[in-house]
Short mmCIF file of C-alpha atoms and ligand atoms in Angstrom, two decimals:
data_model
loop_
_atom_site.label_atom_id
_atom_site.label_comp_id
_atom_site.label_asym_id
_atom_site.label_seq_id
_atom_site.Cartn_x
_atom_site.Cartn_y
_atom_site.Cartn_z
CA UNK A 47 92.05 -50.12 -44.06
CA UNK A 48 91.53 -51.42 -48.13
CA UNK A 49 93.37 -54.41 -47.31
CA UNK A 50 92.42 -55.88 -51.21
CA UNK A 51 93.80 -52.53 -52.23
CA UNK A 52 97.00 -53.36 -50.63
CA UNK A 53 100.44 -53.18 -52.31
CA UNK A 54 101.40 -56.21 -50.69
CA UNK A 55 97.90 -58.42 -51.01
CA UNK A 56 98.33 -60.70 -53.87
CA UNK A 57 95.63 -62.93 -54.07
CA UNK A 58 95.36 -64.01 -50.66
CA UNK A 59 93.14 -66.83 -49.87
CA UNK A 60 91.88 -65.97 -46.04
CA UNK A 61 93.23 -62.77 -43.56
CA UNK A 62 91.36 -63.63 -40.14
CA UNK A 63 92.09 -61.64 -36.96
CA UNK A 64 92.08 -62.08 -33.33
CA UNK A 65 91.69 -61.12 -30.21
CA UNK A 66 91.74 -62.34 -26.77
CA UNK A 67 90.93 -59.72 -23.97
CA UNK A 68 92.03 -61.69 -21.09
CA UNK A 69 95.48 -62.18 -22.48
CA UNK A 70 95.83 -59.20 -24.36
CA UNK A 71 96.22 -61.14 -27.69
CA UNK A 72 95.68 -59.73 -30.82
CA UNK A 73 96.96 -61.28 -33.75
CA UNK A 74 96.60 -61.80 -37.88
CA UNK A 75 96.80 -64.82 -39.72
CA UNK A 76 97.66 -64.58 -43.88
CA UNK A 77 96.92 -67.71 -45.80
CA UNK A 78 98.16 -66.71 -49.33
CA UNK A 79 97.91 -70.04 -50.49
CA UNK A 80 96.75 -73.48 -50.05
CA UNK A 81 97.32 -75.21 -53.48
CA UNK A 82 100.15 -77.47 -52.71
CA UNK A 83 99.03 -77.89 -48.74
CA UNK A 84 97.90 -76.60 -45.57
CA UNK A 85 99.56 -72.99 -44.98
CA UNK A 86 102.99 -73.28 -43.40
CA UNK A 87 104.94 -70.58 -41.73
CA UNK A 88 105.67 -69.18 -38.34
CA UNK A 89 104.53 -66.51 -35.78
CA UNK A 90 105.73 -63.50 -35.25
CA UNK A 91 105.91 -61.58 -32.38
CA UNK A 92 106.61 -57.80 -32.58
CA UNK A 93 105.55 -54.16 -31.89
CA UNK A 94 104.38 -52.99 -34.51
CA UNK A 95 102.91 -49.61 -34.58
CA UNK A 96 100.12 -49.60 -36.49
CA UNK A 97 97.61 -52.73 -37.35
CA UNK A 98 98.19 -51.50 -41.31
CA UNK A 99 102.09 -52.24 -40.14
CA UNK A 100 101.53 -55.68 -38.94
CA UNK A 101 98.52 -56.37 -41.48
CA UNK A 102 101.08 -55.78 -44.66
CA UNK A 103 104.04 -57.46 -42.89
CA UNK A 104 101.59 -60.71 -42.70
CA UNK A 105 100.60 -60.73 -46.24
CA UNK A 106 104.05 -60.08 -47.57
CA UNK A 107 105.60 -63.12 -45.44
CA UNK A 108 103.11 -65.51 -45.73
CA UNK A 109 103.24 -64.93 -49.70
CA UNK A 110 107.26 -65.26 -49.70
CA UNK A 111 105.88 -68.56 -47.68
CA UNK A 112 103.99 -70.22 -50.37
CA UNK A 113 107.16 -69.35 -52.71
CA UNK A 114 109.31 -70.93 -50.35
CA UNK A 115 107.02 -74.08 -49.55
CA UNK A 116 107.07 -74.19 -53.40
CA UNK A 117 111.07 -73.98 -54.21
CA UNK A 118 111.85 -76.40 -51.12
CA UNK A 119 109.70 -78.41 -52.47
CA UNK A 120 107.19 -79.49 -49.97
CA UNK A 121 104.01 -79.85 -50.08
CA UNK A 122 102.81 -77.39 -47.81
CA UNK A 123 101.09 -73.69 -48.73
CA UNK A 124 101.99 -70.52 -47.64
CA UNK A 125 101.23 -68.54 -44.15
CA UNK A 126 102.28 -66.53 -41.53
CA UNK A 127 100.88 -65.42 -38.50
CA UNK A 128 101.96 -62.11 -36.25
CA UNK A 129 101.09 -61.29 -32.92
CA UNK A 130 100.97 -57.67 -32.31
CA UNK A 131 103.02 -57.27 -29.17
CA UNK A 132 106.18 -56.80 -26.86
CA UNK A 133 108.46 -59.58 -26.71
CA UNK A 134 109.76 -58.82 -23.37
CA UNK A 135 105.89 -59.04 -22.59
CA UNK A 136 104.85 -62.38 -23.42
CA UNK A 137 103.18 -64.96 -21.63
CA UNK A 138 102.49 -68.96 -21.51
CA UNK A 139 98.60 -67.47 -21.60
CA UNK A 140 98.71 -65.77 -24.42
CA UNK A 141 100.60 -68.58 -27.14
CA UNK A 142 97.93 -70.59 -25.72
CA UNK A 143 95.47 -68.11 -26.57
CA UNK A 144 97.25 -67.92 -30.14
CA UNK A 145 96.83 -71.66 -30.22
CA UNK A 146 93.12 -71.52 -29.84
CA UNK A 147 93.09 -69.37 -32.61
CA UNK A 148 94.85 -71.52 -34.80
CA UNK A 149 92.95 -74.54 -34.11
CA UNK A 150 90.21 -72.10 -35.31
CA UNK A 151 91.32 -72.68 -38.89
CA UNK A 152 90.77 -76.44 -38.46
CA UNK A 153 94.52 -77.14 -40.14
CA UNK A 154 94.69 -74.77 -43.07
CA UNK A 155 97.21 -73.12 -41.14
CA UNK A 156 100.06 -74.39 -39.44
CA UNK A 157 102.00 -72.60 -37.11
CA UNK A 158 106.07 -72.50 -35.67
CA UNK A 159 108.83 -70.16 -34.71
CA UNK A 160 109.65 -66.85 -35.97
CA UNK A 161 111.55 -63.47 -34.92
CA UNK A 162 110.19 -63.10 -30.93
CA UNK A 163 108.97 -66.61 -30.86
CA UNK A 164 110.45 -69.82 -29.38
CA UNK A 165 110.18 -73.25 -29.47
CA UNK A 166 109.23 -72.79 -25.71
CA UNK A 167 106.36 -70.51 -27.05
CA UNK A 168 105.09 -72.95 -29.62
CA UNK A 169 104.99 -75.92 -26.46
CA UNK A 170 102.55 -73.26 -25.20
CA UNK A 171 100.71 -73.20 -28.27
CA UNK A 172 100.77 -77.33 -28.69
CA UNK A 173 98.72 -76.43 -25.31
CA UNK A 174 95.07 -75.45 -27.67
CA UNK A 175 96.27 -76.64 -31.09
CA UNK A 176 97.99 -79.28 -32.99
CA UNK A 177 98.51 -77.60 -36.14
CA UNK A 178 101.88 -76.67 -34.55
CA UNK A 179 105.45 -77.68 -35.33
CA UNK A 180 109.11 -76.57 -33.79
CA UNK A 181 108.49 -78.17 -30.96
CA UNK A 182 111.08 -80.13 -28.62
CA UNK A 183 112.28 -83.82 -29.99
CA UNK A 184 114.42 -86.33 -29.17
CA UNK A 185 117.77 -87.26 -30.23
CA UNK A 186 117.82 -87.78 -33.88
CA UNK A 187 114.33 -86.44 -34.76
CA UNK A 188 113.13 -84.23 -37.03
CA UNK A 189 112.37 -80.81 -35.78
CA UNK A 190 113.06 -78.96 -33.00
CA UNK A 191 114.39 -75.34 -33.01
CA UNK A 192 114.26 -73.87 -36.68
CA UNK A 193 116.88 -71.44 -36.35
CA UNK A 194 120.46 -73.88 -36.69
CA UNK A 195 118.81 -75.54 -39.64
CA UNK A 196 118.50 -72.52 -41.39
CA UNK A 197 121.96 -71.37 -41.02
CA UNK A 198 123.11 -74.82 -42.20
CA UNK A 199 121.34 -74.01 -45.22
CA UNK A 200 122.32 -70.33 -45.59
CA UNK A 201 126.03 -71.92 -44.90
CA UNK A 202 125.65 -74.18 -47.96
CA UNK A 203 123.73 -71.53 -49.90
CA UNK A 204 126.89 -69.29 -49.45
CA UNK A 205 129.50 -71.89 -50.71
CA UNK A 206 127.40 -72.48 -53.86
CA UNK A 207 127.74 -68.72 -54.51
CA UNK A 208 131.40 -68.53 -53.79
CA UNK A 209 132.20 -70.95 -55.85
CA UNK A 210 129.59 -69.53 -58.67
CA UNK A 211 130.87 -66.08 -58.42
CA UNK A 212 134.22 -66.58 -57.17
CA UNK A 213 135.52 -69.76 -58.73
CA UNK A 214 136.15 -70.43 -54.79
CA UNK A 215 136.22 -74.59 -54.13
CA UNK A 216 135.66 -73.64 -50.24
CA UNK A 217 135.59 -71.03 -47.88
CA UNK A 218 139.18 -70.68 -46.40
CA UNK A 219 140.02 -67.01 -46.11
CA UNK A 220 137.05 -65.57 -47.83
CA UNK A 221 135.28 -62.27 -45.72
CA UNK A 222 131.81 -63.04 -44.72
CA UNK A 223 129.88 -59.97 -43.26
CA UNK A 224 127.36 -60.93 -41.11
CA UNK A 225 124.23 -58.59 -39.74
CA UNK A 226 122.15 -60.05 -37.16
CA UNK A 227 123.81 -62.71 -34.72
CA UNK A 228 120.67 -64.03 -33.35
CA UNK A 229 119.38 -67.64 -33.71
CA UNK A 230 120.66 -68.01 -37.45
CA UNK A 231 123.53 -65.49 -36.98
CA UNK A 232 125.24 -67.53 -34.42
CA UNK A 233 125.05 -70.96 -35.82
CA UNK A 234 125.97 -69.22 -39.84
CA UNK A 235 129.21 -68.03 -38.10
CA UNK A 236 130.15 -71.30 -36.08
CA UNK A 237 130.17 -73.08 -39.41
CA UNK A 238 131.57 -69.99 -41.28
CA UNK A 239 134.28 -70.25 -38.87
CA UNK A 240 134.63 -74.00 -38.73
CA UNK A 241 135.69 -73.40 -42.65
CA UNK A 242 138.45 -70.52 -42.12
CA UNK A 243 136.00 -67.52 -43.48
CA UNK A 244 137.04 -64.40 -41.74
CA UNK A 245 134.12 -63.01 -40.29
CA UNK A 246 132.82 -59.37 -39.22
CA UNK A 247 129.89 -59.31 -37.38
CA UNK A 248 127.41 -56.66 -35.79
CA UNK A 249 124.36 -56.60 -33.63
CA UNK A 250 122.30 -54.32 -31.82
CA UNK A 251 122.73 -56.67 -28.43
CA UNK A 252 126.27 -56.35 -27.19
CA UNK A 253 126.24 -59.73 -25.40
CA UNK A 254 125.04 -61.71 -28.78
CA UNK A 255 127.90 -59.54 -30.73
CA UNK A 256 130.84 -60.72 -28.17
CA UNK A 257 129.88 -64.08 -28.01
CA UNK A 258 130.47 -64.48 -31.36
CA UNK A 259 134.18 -62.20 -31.24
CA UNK A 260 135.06 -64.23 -28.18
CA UNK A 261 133.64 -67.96 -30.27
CA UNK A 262 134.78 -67.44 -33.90
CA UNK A 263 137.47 -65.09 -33.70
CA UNK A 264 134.84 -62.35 -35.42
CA UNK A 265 135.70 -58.46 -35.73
CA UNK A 266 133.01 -56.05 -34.34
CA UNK A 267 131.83 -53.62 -36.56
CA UNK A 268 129.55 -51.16 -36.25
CA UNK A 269 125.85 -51.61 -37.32
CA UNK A 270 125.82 -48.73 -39.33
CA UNK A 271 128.45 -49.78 -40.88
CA UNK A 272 127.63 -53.71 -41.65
CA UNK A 273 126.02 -53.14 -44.94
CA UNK A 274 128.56 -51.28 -46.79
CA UNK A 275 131.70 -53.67 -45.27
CA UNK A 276 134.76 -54.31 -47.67
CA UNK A 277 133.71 -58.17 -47.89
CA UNK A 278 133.48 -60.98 -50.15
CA UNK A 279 129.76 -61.56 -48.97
CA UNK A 280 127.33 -60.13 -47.15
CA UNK A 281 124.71 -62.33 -45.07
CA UNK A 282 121.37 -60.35 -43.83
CA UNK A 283 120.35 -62.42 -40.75
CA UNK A 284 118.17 -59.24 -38.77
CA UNK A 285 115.66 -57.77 -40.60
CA UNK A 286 113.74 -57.23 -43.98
CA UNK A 287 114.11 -54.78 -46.69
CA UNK A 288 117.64 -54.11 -45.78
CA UNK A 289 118.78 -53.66 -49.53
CA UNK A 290 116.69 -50.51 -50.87
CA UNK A 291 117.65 -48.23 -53.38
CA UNK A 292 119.93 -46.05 -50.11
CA UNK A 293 121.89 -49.23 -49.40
CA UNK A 294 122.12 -50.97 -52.65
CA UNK A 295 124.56 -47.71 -54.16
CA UNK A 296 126.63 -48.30 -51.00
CA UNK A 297 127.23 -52.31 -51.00
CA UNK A 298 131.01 -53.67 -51.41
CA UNK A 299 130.30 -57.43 -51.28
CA UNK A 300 130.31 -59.37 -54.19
CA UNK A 301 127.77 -61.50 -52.84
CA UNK A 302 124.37 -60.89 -50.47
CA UNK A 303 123.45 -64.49 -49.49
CA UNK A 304 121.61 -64.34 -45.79
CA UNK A 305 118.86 -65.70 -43.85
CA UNK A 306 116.49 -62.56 -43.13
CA UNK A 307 113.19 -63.09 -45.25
CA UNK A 308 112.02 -60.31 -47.68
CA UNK A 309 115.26 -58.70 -47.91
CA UNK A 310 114.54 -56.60 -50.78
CA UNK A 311 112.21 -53.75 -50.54
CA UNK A 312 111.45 -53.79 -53.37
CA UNK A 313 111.68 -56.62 -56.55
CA UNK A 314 113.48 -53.88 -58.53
CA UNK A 315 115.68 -53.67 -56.12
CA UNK A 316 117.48 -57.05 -57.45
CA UNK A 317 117.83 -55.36 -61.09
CA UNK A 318 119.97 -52.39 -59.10
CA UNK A 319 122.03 -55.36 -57.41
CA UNK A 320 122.50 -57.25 -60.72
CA UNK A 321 123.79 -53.90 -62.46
CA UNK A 322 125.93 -53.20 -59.73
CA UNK A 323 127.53 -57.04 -60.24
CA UNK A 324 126.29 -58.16 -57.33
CA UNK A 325 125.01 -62.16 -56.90
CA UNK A 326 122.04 -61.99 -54.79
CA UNK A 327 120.77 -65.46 -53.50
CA UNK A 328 117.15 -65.26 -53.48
CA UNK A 329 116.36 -65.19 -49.46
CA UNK A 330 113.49 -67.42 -49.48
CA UNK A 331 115.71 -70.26 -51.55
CA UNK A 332 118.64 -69.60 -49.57
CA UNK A 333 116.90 -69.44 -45.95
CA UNK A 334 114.55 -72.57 -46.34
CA UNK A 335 116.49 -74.79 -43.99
CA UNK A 336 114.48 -73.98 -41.40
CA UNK A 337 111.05 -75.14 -42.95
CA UNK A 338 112.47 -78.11 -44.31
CA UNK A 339 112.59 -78.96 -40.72
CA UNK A 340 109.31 -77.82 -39.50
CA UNK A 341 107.49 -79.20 -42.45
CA UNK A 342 109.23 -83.14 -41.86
CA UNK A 343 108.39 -82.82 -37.92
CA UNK A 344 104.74 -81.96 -38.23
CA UNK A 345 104.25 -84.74 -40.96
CA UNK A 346 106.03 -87.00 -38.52
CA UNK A 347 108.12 -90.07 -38.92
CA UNK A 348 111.54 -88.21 -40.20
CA UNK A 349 114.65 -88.13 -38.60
CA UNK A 350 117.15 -85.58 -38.38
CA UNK A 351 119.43 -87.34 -40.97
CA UNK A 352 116.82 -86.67 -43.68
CA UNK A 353 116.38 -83.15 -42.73
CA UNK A 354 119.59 -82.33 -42.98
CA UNK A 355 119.94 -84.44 -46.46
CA UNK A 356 116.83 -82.12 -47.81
CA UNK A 357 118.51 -78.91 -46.60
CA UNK A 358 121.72 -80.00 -49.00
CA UNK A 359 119.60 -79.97 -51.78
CA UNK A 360 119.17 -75.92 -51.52
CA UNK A 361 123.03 -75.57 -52.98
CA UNK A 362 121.88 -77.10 -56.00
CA UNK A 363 118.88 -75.05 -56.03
CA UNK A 364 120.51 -71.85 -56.26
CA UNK A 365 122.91 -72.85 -58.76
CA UNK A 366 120.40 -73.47 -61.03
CA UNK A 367 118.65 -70.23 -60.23
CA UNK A 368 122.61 -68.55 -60.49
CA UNK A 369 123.04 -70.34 -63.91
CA UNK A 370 118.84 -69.05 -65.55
CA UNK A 371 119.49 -66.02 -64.95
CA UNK A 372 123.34 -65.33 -66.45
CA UNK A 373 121.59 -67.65 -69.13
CA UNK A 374 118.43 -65.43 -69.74
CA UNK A 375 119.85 -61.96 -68.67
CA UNK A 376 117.62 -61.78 -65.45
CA UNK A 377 117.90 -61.25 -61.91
CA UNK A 378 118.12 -64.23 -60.06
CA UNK A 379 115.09 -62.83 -57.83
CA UNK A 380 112.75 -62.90 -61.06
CA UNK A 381 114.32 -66.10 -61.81
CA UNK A 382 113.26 -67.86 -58.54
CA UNK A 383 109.70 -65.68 -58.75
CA UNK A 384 108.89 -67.45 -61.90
CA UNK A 385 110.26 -70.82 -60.68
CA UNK A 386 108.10 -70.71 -57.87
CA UNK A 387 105.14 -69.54 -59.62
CA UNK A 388 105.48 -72.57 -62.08
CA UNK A 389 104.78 -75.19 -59.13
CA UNK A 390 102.03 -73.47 -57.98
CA UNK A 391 100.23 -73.00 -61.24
CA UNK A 392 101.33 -76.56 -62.03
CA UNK A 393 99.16 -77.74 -59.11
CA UNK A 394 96.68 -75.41 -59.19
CA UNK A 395 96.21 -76.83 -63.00
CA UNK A 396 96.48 -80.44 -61.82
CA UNK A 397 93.41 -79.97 -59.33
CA UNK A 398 91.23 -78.37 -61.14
CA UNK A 399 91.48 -81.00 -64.00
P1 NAD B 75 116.63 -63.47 -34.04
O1 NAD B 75 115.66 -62.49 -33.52
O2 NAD B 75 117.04 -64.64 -33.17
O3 NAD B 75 118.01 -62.74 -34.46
C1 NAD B 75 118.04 -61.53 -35.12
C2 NAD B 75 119.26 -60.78 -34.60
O4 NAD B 75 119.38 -59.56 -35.31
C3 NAD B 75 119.16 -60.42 -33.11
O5 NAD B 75 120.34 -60.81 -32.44
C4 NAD B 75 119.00 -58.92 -33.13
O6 NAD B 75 119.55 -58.27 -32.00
C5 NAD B 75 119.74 -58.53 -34.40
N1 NAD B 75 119.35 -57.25 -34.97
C6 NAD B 75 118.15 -56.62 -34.95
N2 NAD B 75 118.24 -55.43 -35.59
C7 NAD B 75 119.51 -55.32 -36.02
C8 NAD B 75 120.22 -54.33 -36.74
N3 NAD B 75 119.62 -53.22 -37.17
N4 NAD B 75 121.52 -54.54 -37.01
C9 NAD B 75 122.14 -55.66 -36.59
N5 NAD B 75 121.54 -56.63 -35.89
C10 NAD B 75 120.24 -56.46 -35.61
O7 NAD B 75 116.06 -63.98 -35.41
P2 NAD B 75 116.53 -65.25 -36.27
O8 NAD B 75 115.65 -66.41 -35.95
O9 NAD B 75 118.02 -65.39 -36.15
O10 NAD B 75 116.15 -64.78 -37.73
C11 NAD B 75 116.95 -63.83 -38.42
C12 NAD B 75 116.31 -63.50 -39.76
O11 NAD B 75 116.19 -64.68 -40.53
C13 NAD B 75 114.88 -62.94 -39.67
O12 NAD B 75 114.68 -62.01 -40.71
C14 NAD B 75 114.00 -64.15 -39.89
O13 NAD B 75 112.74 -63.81 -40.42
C15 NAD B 75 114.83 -64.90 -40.89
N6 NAD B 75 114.56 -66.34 -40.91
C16 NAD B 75 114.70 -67.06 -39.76
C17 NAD B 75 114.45 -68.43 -39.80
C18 NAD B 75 114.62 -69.28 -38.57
O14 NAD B 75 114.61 -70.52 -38.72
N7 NAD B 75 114.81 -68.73 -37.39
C19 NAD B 75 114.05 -69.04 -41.00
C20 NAD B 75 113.94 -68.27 -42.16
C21 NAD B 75 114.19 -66.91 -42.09
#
């Protein structure tokens, strides 16, 4: 494998892998960047079929990382780990394994939750390492499970677009498709809902998919079917590179705002969306929620209050990104690119000097 002759390496400061025999572990760690701080961003846990598979899915998130560290405004790099594995497999043994390999890194890289990973997994990481955040709290801390604070800001990221697009003041009676009811899913709807949005929803597990019909008052829809739903917006919240140049010619929302990271496959697939009149919120803008929270519990001394007052700054965030590029004729993804790539070369200027 020419990992430097990857598509998806882009200047990556450190790719270390592991392996643990007695727990089966065997796992990569990305640091694309540490200019503005250690390496933030979670673990995943998944099958992958082929090392190459998991290898490129680690670069590409923990770059999207450092952009996202960078927009949120924190000062913390970008990472990612994955653990090449079965979730329905996992064991207390092997997170603490993971852990050990984190410590490894001495703090350059700083580990929470991420698709197959919980915040009970990450207690059994705090087990070898405390680069480690996501972890339980108490009442009015920061931290804590990622996932609702993500779909608060995904929420808020999807009212700024309504009203940018749409003219809309709130979200009474506009159609929200939703794909993916999982962690983020589930709390995006309840505050969908809370607002009057009508919502359709769809999953691959039946029992997440009912809970939100029987909840919110959603309407099932197929999961073939999610993407191209008659909607005002459409809100990724399962997996990556969902719009691609099959999907994109087949989209009827107005607006794809939605939690799921990387949800272009590729960056010229936000030109096809912007032709087709389509407001795409820049997923790793729109989705940061989440590491606002990680990033205030691991530095400790936050409460929840402040979290939550960070995560309301992402509205503005995207309407600035909404307004450069109607202003500039560009896609709001090259928009946010640059934007992002401005802080870090900012710093990067600022230590060297
Ligand atoms: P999750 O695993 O809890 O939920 C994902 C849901 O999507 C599951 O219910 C799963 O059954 C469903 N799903 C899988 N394939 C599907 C398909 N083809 N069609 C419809 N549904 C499908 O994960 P999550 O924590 O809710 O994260 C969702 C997305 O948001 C991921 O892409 C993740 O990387 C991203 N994200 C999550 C966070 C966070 O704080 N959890 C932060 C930033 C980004």
């Amino acid at each position: 494998m020419e990992i430097f002759d990857m598509r998806e390496f882009d200047g990556h400061e450190q790719v270390v892998f592991g392996h643990d025999p007695a727990t089966g572990l065997r796992a990569i760690i990305a640091i694309h960047s540490t200019v503005l701080g250690p390496a933030a961003g979670g673990c995943r846990l998944w099958p992958y079929a082929t090392t190459a598979e998991a290898v490129a899915d680690a670069l590409r998130l923990s770059r999207g990382m450092s952009y996202k560290n960078a927009m949120a405004g924190l000062d913390f790099g970008g990472g990612k780990a994955v653990i090449v594995g079965e979730p329905r497999r996992k064991t207390p043994e092997l997170f603490e394994a993971f852990g050990r390999l984190v410590e490894g890194l001495g703090g350059r890289y700083v580990t929470a939750e991420d698709v197959g990973t919980t915040t009970a997994d990450m207690a059994n990481v705090s087990r070898s390492t405390h680069y480690v955040s996501g972890l339980g709290r108490a009442p009015g801390e920061a931290g804590g499970d990622p996932g609702p604070k993500t779909a608060l800001g995904v929420y808020l990221g999807i009212r700024a677009a309504a009203k940018f697009a749409l003219g809309r003041a709130d979200l009474e009676g506009v159609t929200v498709a939703v794909q993916g009811v999982g962690g983020v899913g589930y709390h995006l709807c309840a505050h969908l809902a809370d607002e009057g949005a009508q919502l359709q929803v769809a999953d691959v597990r039946p029992a997440a998919l009912q809970r939100v019909c029987d909840e919110f008052g959603a309407r099932a829809v197929a999961v073939e079917e999610v993407l191209e739903a008659s909607v005002d917006v459409l809100a990724p919240c399962a997996l990556g590179a969902v719009l691609n140049a099959q999907s994109i010619p087949r989209l009827r929302a107005k607006i794809v705002a939605g939690a799921a990271n990387n949800q272009l496959a590729q960056g010229q697939d936000g030109a096809a969306l912007a032709q087709a009149g389509i407001l795409y919120a820049p997923d790793y803008v729109i989705n940061a929620g989440g590491i606002i929270s990680v990033a205030r519990e691991y530095r400790g001394g936050s409460t929840e209050a402040q979290v939550i007052a960070d995560i309301h700054g992402i509205p503005a965030r995207l309407t600035e990104i909404f307004e450069r590029a109607r202003r500039e004729s560009r896609t709001t993804n090259a928009v946010a690119d640059g934007m992002a790539r401005e802080r870090l070369a900012g710093t990067r200027a600022r230590l060297v000097a």
